[in-house]
């Protein structure tokens, strides 16, 4: 298949450039599009044949449900049982990098929810994503636009590396501003549970909902045989080809000494805070030590770049647990298959 490439600079795009992509979605095709979190691989969420193509293109297990993307908060209510807690979250954080799992009204294509009686809904804030949803006139079912298990795409180049020739179109909207997938919170009769941390932090959710439980699989490897609350929270995920090791130290000096030594072996890739190792071709700066939002923006790209440059092993600092650190730690633990190097 020849994949159509569309340039849509979010600062200055002409909505007309998305007309063809809206038609592709309406006709049951697949379009990769930018969002503020990561690039999504979209299909008409009411067309089961189209949705099944997503699973095939990504090599995604059939039991892993998809998020439904809407142009407005009001539109979510046709597909999900939205309660007061949902509207309180929506007032505070939507549109934005938040997904809410609610009881499904059974109106979407069955493959979207993979047999669950709940459905995940999200209203992205990215202007290109919003315009594409509006033009297609449908809720768009979309997982991240990567081959299953690989780091999520934060640039259109990442999407084409994985899916060029496999999907109908790729819309290039530049770099994603958050860089990690949306926060997922589940609302049910047991209360609110954080299934996946992201740009809307746990602290922000608590400020609106009061009490939010954290699903055990957010920071711990799933128990063998246990059914995770969110089927996507597998042991190894978001992973580069080379093994990743998370480095934990009680002082910056120890951490930078370790990175400096590691960088002397050209087969190692060192992902570190700015200045923690002398700059050279196998050293990748992830941002100022205290700027977790920058680390989030750069992480998935650096994992891919280290792979492309042929690294045999990758070292990166273990993030903290608060604010955006929780989302970083969740992704990095999985990318590292829980390998931690304590200094
Ligand atoms: O930022 C994002 O959320 C991106 C962009 C494209 O919107 N999408 C994304 O989708 O990360 P995906 O498919 O890579 O991750 C969705 C996660 C999976 O872990 C899936 O298991 C979970 O959401 N999920 C979807 N529906 C669910 C449901 N009804 N109950 C529990 N988990 C659900
Ligand atoms: Mg994904």
CSV table of C-alpha atoms and ligand atoms in Angstrom, one decimal:
chain,number,residue,atom,x,y,z
A,1,UNK,CA,0.0,0.0,0.0
A,2,UNK,CA,1.2,3.5,-0.8
A,3,UNK,CA,0.9,5.7,2.4
A,4,UNK,CA,-0.2,9.3,1.9
A,5,UNK,CA,1.9,11.9,3.7
A,6,UNK,CA,0.2,15.1,4.9
A,7,UNK,CA,2.1,18.1,6.4
A,8,UNK,CA,0.0,19.8,9.0
A,9,UNK,CA,2.1,22.2,11.1
A,10,UNK,CA,-0.2,22.8,14.2
A,11,UNK,CA,0.7,26.5,14.3
A,12,UNK,CA,-0.3,27.3,10.8
A,13,UNK,CA,-2.2,24.4,9.1
A,14,UNK,CA,-4.9,24.8,6.5
A,15,UNK,CA,-7.8,22.5,7.7
A,16,UNK,CA,-8.4,21.7,4.0
A,17,UNK,CA,-5.2,19.6,4.0
A,18,UNK,CA,-7.0,17.1,6.3
A,19,UNK,CA,-10.1,16.7,4.1
A,20,UNK,CA,-8.7,13.5,2.4
A,21,UNK,CA,-7.9,12.0,5.8
A,22,UNK,CA,-11.4,12.6,7.1
A,23,UNK,CA,-12.7,10.8,4.0
A,24,UNK,CA,-10.2,7.9,4.6
A,25,UNK,CA,-11.6,7.5,8.1
A,26,UNK,CA,-15.2,7.6,6.9
A,27,UNK,CA,-14.4,5.0,4.3
A,28,UNK,CA,-12.9,2.5,6.8
A,29,UNK,CA,-9.2,3.3,6.4
A,30,UNK,CA,-6.4,4.0,8.9
A,31,UNK,CA,-4.9,7.4,9.5
A,32,UNK,CA,-2.0,8.2,11.9
A,33,UNK,CA,-2.4,11.6,13.4
A,34,UNK,CA,-0.6,13.8,16.0
A,35,UNK,CA,-2.1,14.4,19.5
A,36,UNK,CA,-0.6,16.3,22.4
A,37,UNK,CA,0.5,13.0,24.0
A,38,UNK,CA,1.8,10.6,21.2
A,39,UNK,CA,0.8,9.9,17.6
A,40,UNK,CA,-2.4,7.8,17.3
A,41,UNK,CA,-3.4,5.3,14.7
A,42,UNK,CA,-7.0,6.1,14.0
A,43,UNK,CA,-10.1,4.4,12.5
A,44,UNK,CA,-13.8,4.9,12.6
A,45,UNK,CA,-14.7,3.7,16.1
A,46,UNK,CA,-18.2,2.6,14.9
A,47,UNK,CA,-16.9,0.4,12.1
A,48,UNK,CA,-15.7,-3.0,13.3
A,49,UNK,CA,-14.0,-4.0,10.1
A,50,UNK,CA,-12.0,-0.7,10.2
A,51,UNK,CA,-11.1,-1.1,13.9
A,52,UNK,CA,-9.9,-4.7,13.3
A,53,UNK,CA,-7.4,-3.3,10.7
A,54,UNK,CA,-5.7,-1.3,13.6
A,55,UNK,CA,-5.0,-4.5,15.5
A,56,UNK,CA,-3.6,-6.1,12.4
A,57,UNK,CA,-1.3,-3.2,11.4
A,58,UNK,CA,0.2,-2.9,14.9
A,59,UNK,CA,0.4,-6.6,15.7
A,60,UNK,CA,-1.7,-5.8,18.8
A,61,UNK,CA,-3.3,-8.6,20.8
A,62,UNK,CA,-7.1,-8.7,20.3
A,63,UNK,CA,-7.8,-8.5,24.0
A,64,UNK,CA,-6.3,-5.0,24.4
A,65,UNK,CA,-9.0,-2.4,24.1
A,66,UNK,CA,-8.7,1.0,22.4
A,67,UNK,CA,-9.4,4.5,23.4
A,68,UNK,CA,-12.3,6.4,21.7
A,69,UNK,CA,-11.3,10.0,20.7
A,70,UNK,CA,-14.0,12.7,20.5
A,71,UNK,CA,-14.1,16.3,19.3
A,72,UNK,CA,-16.0,17.5,22.4
A,73,UNK,CA,-16.8,16.4,26.0
A,74,UNK,CA,-20.6,16.4,25.1
A,75,UNK,CA,-20.0,13.8,22.4
A,76,UNK,CA,-18.6,11.3,24.9
A,77,UNK,CA,-22.0,10.9,26.6
A,78,UNK,CA,-23.5,9.0,23.5
A,79,UNK,CA,-21.0,6.2,24.0
A,80,UNK,CA,-20.3,6.1,27.8
A,81,UNK,CA,-22.3,6.5,31.0
A,82,UNK,CA,-20.9,9.8,32.1
A,83,UNK,CA,-21.4,10.7,35.8
A,84,UNK,CA,-20.7,13.8,37.9
A,85,UNK,CA,-17.2,12.7,38.6
A,86,UNK,CA,-16.6,12.5,34.9
A,87,UNK,CA,-17.9,16.0,34.3
A,88,UNK,CA,-15.8,17.4,37.2
A,89,UNK,CA,-12.7,15.9,35.6
A,90,UNK,CA,-13.8,17.1,32.2
A,91,UNK,CA,-14.3,20.7,33.5
A,92,UNK,CA,-10.8,20.6,34.9
A,93,UNK,CA,-8.7,18.7,32.3
A,94,UNK,CA,-10.6,18.3,29.0
A,95,UNK,CA,-9.7,18.7,26.3
A,96,UNK,CA,-6.3,17.4,27.3
A,97,UNK,CA,-4.1,14.4,28.0
A,98,UNK,CA,-6.7,12.5,30.1
A,99,UNK,CA,-8.6,9.3,29.3
A,100,UNK,CA,-11.6,8.2,31.5
A,101,UNK,CA,-12.8,4.6,31.6
A,102,UNK,CA,-16.6,4.5,32.1
A,103,UNK,CA,-19.4,1.9,31.6
A,104,UNK,CA,-20.0,1.5,27.9
A,105,UNK,CA,-23.3,2.2,26.2
A,106,UNK,CA,-22.4,-0.6,23.7
A,107,UNK,CA,-22.6,1.9,20.8
A,108,UNK,CA,-19.1,1.5,19.5
A,109,UNK,CA,-17.6,-1.3,17.3
A,110,UNK,CA,-17.2,-4.4,19.5
A,111,UNK,CA,-13.4,-4.6,18.9
A,112,UNK,CA,-12.9,-1.2,20.5
A,113,UNK,CA,-13.7,-2.5,23.9
A,114,UNK,CA,-12.3,-6.0,23.3
A,115,UNK,CA,-15.3,-7.6,25.0
A,116,UNK,CA,-15.2,-5.4,28.2
A,117,UNK,CA,-18.4,-3.6,29.4
A,118,UNK,CA,-16.4,-0.4,29.9
A,119,UNK,CA,-15.1,2.1,27.3
A,120,UNK,CA,-12.2,4.5,27.4
A,121,UNK,CA,-13.0,8.1,26.2
A,122,UNK,CA,-10.6,11.0,25.6
A,123,UNK,CA,-10.9,14.5,24.0
A,124,UNK,CA,-7.5,15.5,22.7
A,125,UNK,CA,-6.5,19.2,22.7
A,126,UNK,CA,-4.2,19.0,19.6
A,127,UNK,CA,-5.8,21.1,16.9
A,128,UNK,CA,-5.0,18.6,14.1
A,129,UNK,CA,-6.5,15.7,16.1
A,130,UNK,CA,-9.6,17.8,16.8
A,131,UNK,CA,-10.1,18.8,13.2
A,132,UNK,CA,-9.6,15.2,11.9
A,133,UNK,CA,-12.3,13.9,14.3
A,134,UNK,CA,-14.6,16.8,13.3
A,135,UNK,CA,-14.1,16.1,9.6
A,136,UNK,CA,-14.7,12.4,9.9
A,137,UNK,CA,-17.9,12.9,11.9
A,138,UNK,CA,-17.1,9.8,14.0
A,139,UNK,CA,-15.4,9.0,17.3
A,140,UNK,CA,-12.0,7.9,16.3
A,141,UNK,CA,-10.6,4.7,17.9
A,142,UNK,CA,-6.9,5.0,18.3
A,143,UNK,CA,-4.0,3.3,20.0
A,144,UNK,CA,-0.5,4.7,19.8
A,145,UNK,CA,0.8,4.5,16.2
A,146,UNK,CA,3.7,2.1,16.8
A,147,UNK,CA,4.3,-1.6,16.3
A,148,UNK,CA,3.0,-3.2,19.5
A,149,UNK,CA,5.6,-3.3,22.2
A,150,UNK,CA,7.8,-0.5,20.7
A,151,UNK,CA,8.2,2.9,22.2
A,152,UNK,CA,5.2,5.1,21.3
A,153,UNK,CA,5.8,7.6,18.5
A,154,UNK,CA,6.3,11.3,19.3
A,155,UNK,CA,7.4,12.3,15.8
A,156,UNK,CA,5.9,11.5,12.4
A,157,UNK,CA,9.2,9.8,11.5
A,158,UNK,CA,8.7,7.3,14.3
A,159,UNK,CA,5.3,6.4,12.7
A,160,UNK,CA,6.7,6.0,9.3
A,161,UNK,CA,9.6,3.8,10.6
A,162,UNK,CA,7.0,1.4,12.0
A,163,UNK,CA,4.0,1.7,9.6
A,164,UNK,CA,4.9,3.2,6.2
A,165,UNK,CA,3.3,1.1,3.5
A,166,UNK,CA,0.9,-0.5,6.0
A,167,UNK,CA,-1.6,2.3,6.6
A,168,UNK,CA,-3.5,4.7,4.4
A,169,UNK,CA,-2.1,8.0,5.7
A,170,UNK,CA,0.3,9.7,8.1
A,171,UNK,CA,-0.3,13.3,9.2
A,172,UNK,CA,2.9,15.1,10.3
A,173,UNK,CA,2.1,17.6,13.0
A,174,UNK,CA,5.6,17.9,14.5
A,175,UNK,CA,6.7,16.8,17.9
A,176,UNK,CA,4.1,15.9,20.6
A,177,UNK,CA,4.1,18.4,23.5
A,178,UNK,CA,3.6,15.9,26.3
A,179,UNK,CA,5.5,13.0,24.9
A,180,UNK,CA,3.9,10.2,27.1
A,181,UNK,CA,0.5,8.6,26.6
A,182,UNK,CA,-2.6,10.1,28.3
A,183,UNK,CA,-3.4,9.5,32.0
A,184,UNK,CA,-6.0,6.8,32.3
A,185,UNK,CA,-8.4,6.9,35.2
A,186,UNK,CA,-11.3,4.4,35.7
A,187,UNK,CA,-14.5,5.5,37.4
A,188,UNK,CA,-16.8,2.8,38.7
A,189,UNK,CA,-18.8,1.8,41.8
A,190,UNK,CA,-15.5,1.1,43.7
A,191,UNK,CA,-14.3,4.7,43.2
A,192,UNK,CA,-11.6,6.2,41.0
A,193,UNK,CA,-8.5,4.1,40.0
A,194,UNK,CA,-5.5,5.4,38.2
A,195,UNK,CA,-4.6,2.8,35.5
A,196,UNK,CA,-1.9,4.7,33.7
A,197,UNK,CA,-0.1,7.8,34.9
A,198,UNK,CA,0.5,10.7,32.4
A,199,UNK,CA,0.5,14.4,31.9
A,200,UNK,CA,-2.5,14.9,34.1
A,201,UNK,CA,-0.8,13.9,37.3
A,202,UNK,CA,-2.1,11.8,40.2
A,203,UNK,CA,-1.9,15.0,42.4
A,204,UNK,CA,-4.1,16.8,39.8
A,205,UNK,CA,-6.7,14.0,39.8
A,206,UNK,CA,-6.8,14.0,43.6
A,207,UNK,CA,-7.4,17.7,43.6
A,208,UNK,CA,-10.7,17.2,41.8
A,209,UNK,CA,-11.8,13.7,42.9
A,210,UNK,CA,-10.5,13.7,46.5
A,211,UNK,CA,-9.6,10.0,46.6
A,212,UNK,CA,-7.9,8.1,43.8
A,213,UNK,CA,-6.5,4.5,44.1
A,214,UNK,CA,-3.4,3.6,42.1
A,215,UNK,CA,-3.7,0.2,40.3
A,216,UNK,CA,-1.0,-2.1,41.5
A,217,UNK,CA,0.4,-2.6,38.0
A,218,UNK,CA,1.3,1.1,37.7
A,219,UNK,CA,4.7,0.5,39.4
A,220,UNK,CA,5.0,-3.2,40.1
A,221,UNK,CA,5.4,-6.0,37.5
A,222,UNK,CA,2.1,-7.8,37.1
A,223,UNK,CA,1.8,-11.1,39.1
A,224,UNK,CA,2.1,-14.1,36.8
A,225,UNK,CA,-1.4,-15.1,35.7
A,226,UNK,CA,-3.0,-12.0,37.2
A,227,UNK,CA,-5.5,-10.1,35.0
A,228,UNK,CA,-4.3,-6.4,35.0
A,229,UNK,CA,-7.1,-3.8,35.3
A,230,UNK,CA,-5.8,-2.3,32.1
A,231,UNK,CA,-4.9,-5.0,29.6
A,232,UNK,CA,-2.2,-2.8,28.1
A,233,UNK,CA,-0.1,-2.9,31.3
A,234,UNK,CA,2.1,-5.8,30.3
A,235,UNK,CA,5.5,-6.6,31.8
A,236,UNK,CA,7.6,-5.5,28.8
A,237,UNK,CA,6.3,-2.5,26.8
A,238,UNK,CA,7.5,0.7,25.2
A,239,UNK,CA,10.7,-1.2,24.8
A,240,UNK,CA,13.8,-0.4,22.7
A,241,UNK,CA,15.6,-3.4,21.0
A,242,UNK,CA,18.7,-3.0,23.2
A,243,UNK,CA,18.2,-3.8,26.9
A,244,UNK,CA,17.6,-0.7,29.0
A,245,UNK,CA,18.9,-0.4,32.6
A,246,UNK,CA,17.6,2.2,35.1
A,247,UNK,CA,20.3,3.6,37.2
A,248,UNK,CA,19.4,4.6,40.8
A,249,UNK,CA,21.9,6.5,43.0
A,250,UNK,CA,21.7,8.4,46.3
A,251,UNK,CA,23.9,11.2,44.9
A,252,UNK,CA,24.3,13.2,41.7
A,253,UNK,CA,28.1,12.6,41.9
A,254,UNK,CA,27.7,8.8,42.0
A,255,UNK,CA,25.3,9.0,39.1
A,256,UNK,CA,27.5,11.2,36.9
A,257,UNK,CA,30.6,9.0,37.7
A,258,UNK,CA,28.6,6.0,36.6
A,259,UNK,CA,27.4,7.6,33.3
A,260,UNK,CA,30.9,8.9,32.6
A,261,UNK,CA,32.4,5.4,32.9
A,262,UNK,CA,29.6,3.8,30.9
A,263,UNK,CA,30.0,6.3,28.1
A,264,UNK,CA,33.6,5.1,27.5
A,265,UNK,CA,32.3,1.9,26.0
A,266,UNK,CA,31.0,2.9,22.5
A,267,UNK,CA,28.5,0.0,22.6
A,268,UNK,CA,26.7,1.6,25.5
A,269,UNK,CA,24.1,4.4,25.0
A,270,UNK,CA,23.9,6.8,28.0
A,271,UNK,CA,20.7,8.7,28.4
A,272,UNK,CA,21.4,11.2,31.2
A,273,UNK,CA,20.4,14.6,32.6
A,274,UNK,CA,22.1,17.6,31.0
A,275,UNK,CA,25.8,17.7,31.9
A,276,UNK,CA,25.8,14.4,33.8
A,277,UNK,CA,28.4,12.9,31.3
A,278,UNK,CA,30.6,14.7,28.7
A,279,UNK,CA,28.7,15.2,25.4
A,280,UNK,CA,29.7,12.6,22.8
A,281,UNK,CA,28.0,10.5,20.2
A,282,UNK,CA,26.7,7.8,22.6
A,283,UNK,CA,25.6,10.3,25.2
A,284,UNK,CA,22.0,11.7,24.9
A,285,UNK,CA,20.8,14.5,27.2
A,286,UNK,CA,17.2,14.1,28.3
A,287,UNK,CA,16.9,17.7,29.8
A,288,UNK,CA,17.7,19.5,33.0
A,289,UNK,CA,17.7,17.2,36.1
A,290,UNK,CA,14.6,18.9,37.5
A,291,UNK,CA,12.6,19.3,34.3
A,292,UNK,CA,10.5,16.1,34.2
A,293,UNK,CA,8.2,17.5,31.5
A,294,UNK,CA,11.2,17.8,29.2
A,295,UNK,CA,12.3,14.2,30.1
A,296,UNK,CA,8.8,13.1,29.1
A,297,UNK,CA,8.9,14.9,25.8
A,298,UNK,CA,12.3,13.4,24.9
A,299,UNK,CA,12.2,9.9,26.3
A,300,UNK,CA,10.6,7.8,23.5
A,301,UNK,CA,12.6,9.6,20.8
A,302,UNK,CA,15.9,8.9,22.6
A,303,UNK,CA,15.1,5.2,23.1
A,304,UNK,CA,14.5,5.0,19.3
A,305,UNK,CA,17.6,7.0,18.5
A,306,UNK,CA,19.8,4.8,20.7
A,307,UNK,CA,18.5,1.7,18.9
A,308,UNK,CA,19.0,3.3,15.5
A,309,UNK,CA,22.6,4.1,16.4
A,310,UNK,CA,23.2,0.4,17.2
A,311,UNK,CA,23.5,0.6,21.0
A,312,UNK,CA,24.0,-2.9,22.6
A,313,UNK,CA,22.7,-1.6,26.0
A,314,UNK,CA,21.1,1.6,27.2
A,315,UNK,CA,21.5,3.3,30.6
A,316,UNK,CA,19.1,5.9,31.9
A,317,UNK,CA,18.3,7.6,35.3
A,318,UNK,CA,15.5,6.1,37.4
A,319,UNK,CA,12.9,8.9,37.7
A,320,UNK,CA,11.2,10.1,40.9
A,321,UNK,CA,7.7,9.1,41.8
A,322,UNK,CA,5.8,12.4,42.1
A,323,UNK,CA,4.3,14.7,39.5
A,324,UNK,CA,5.3,13.7,36.0
A,325,UNK,CA,7.9,11.5,37.5
A,326,UNK,CA,5.3,8.8,38.2
A,327,UNK,CA,4.4,8.6,34.5
A,328,UNK,CA,8.1,8.5,33.5
A,329,UNK,CA,8.8,5.8,36.1
A,330,UNK,CA,5.8,3.7,34.9
A,331,UNK,CA,7.0,3.8,31.2
A,332,UNK,CA,10.7,3.4,32.0
A,333,UNK,CA,10.2,0.5,34.3
A,334,UNK,CA,8.4,-1.3,31.5
A,335,UNK,CA,10.8,-0.3,28.8
A,336,UNK,CA,13.5,-1.7,31.1
A,337,UNK,CA,11.5,-4.9,31.9
A,338,UNK,CA,12.1,-3.8,35.6
A,339,UNK,CA,15.9,-4.0,35.4
A,340,UNK,CA,17.3,-1.5,38.0
A,341,UNK,CA,21.0,-0.9,38.7
A,342,UNK,CA,21.5,0.4,42.2
A,343,UNK,CA,24.8,2.2,42.8
B,1,LIG,O1,-2.3,9.3,24.8
B,1,LIG,C1,-3.0,8.3,24.5
B,1,LIG,O2,-3.8,7.8,25.2
B,1,LIG,C2,-2.7,7.7,23.1
B,1,LIG,C3,-3.2,8.7,22.0
B,1,LIG,C4,-3.2,8.2,20.6
B,1,LIG,O3,-4.5,9.1,22.4
B,1,LIG,N1,-3.3,6.4,22.9
B,1,LIG,C5,-2.9,5.3,23.6
B,1,LIG,O4,-3.5,4.2,23.3
B,1,LIG,O5,-1.9,5.4,24.3
B,1,LIG,P1,-3.0,2.7,23.6
B,1,LIG,O6,-3.9,1.8,22.9
B,1,LIG,O7,-1.6,2.6,23.2
B,1,LIG,O8,-3.2,2.6,25.1
B,1,LIG,C6,-4.5,2.5,25.6
B,1,LIG,C7,-4.5,1.9,26.9
B,1,LIG,C8,-4.2,0.4,26.9
B,1,LIG,O9,-3.3,0.0,27.9
B,1,LIG,C9,-5.6,-0.3,27.1
B,1,LIG,O10,-5.5,-1.6,27.7
B,1,LIG,C10,-6.3,0.7,27.9
B,1,LIG,O11,-5.9,2.0,27.4
B,1,LIG,N2,-7.7,0.6,27.8
B,1,LIG,C11,-8.5,0.9,26.8
B,1,LIG,N3,-9.8,0.7,27.1
B,1,LIG,C12,-9.9,0.3,28.3
B,1,LIG,C13,-10.9,-0.2,29.2
B,1,LIG,N4,-12.2,-0.2,28.8
B,1,LIG,N5,-10.6,-0.6,30.5
B,1,LIG,C14,-9.3,-0.6,30.9
B,1,LIG,N6,-8.3,-0.2,30.1
B,1,LIG,C15,-8.5,0.2,28.8
B,2,LIG,MG1,0.3,2.0,23.0
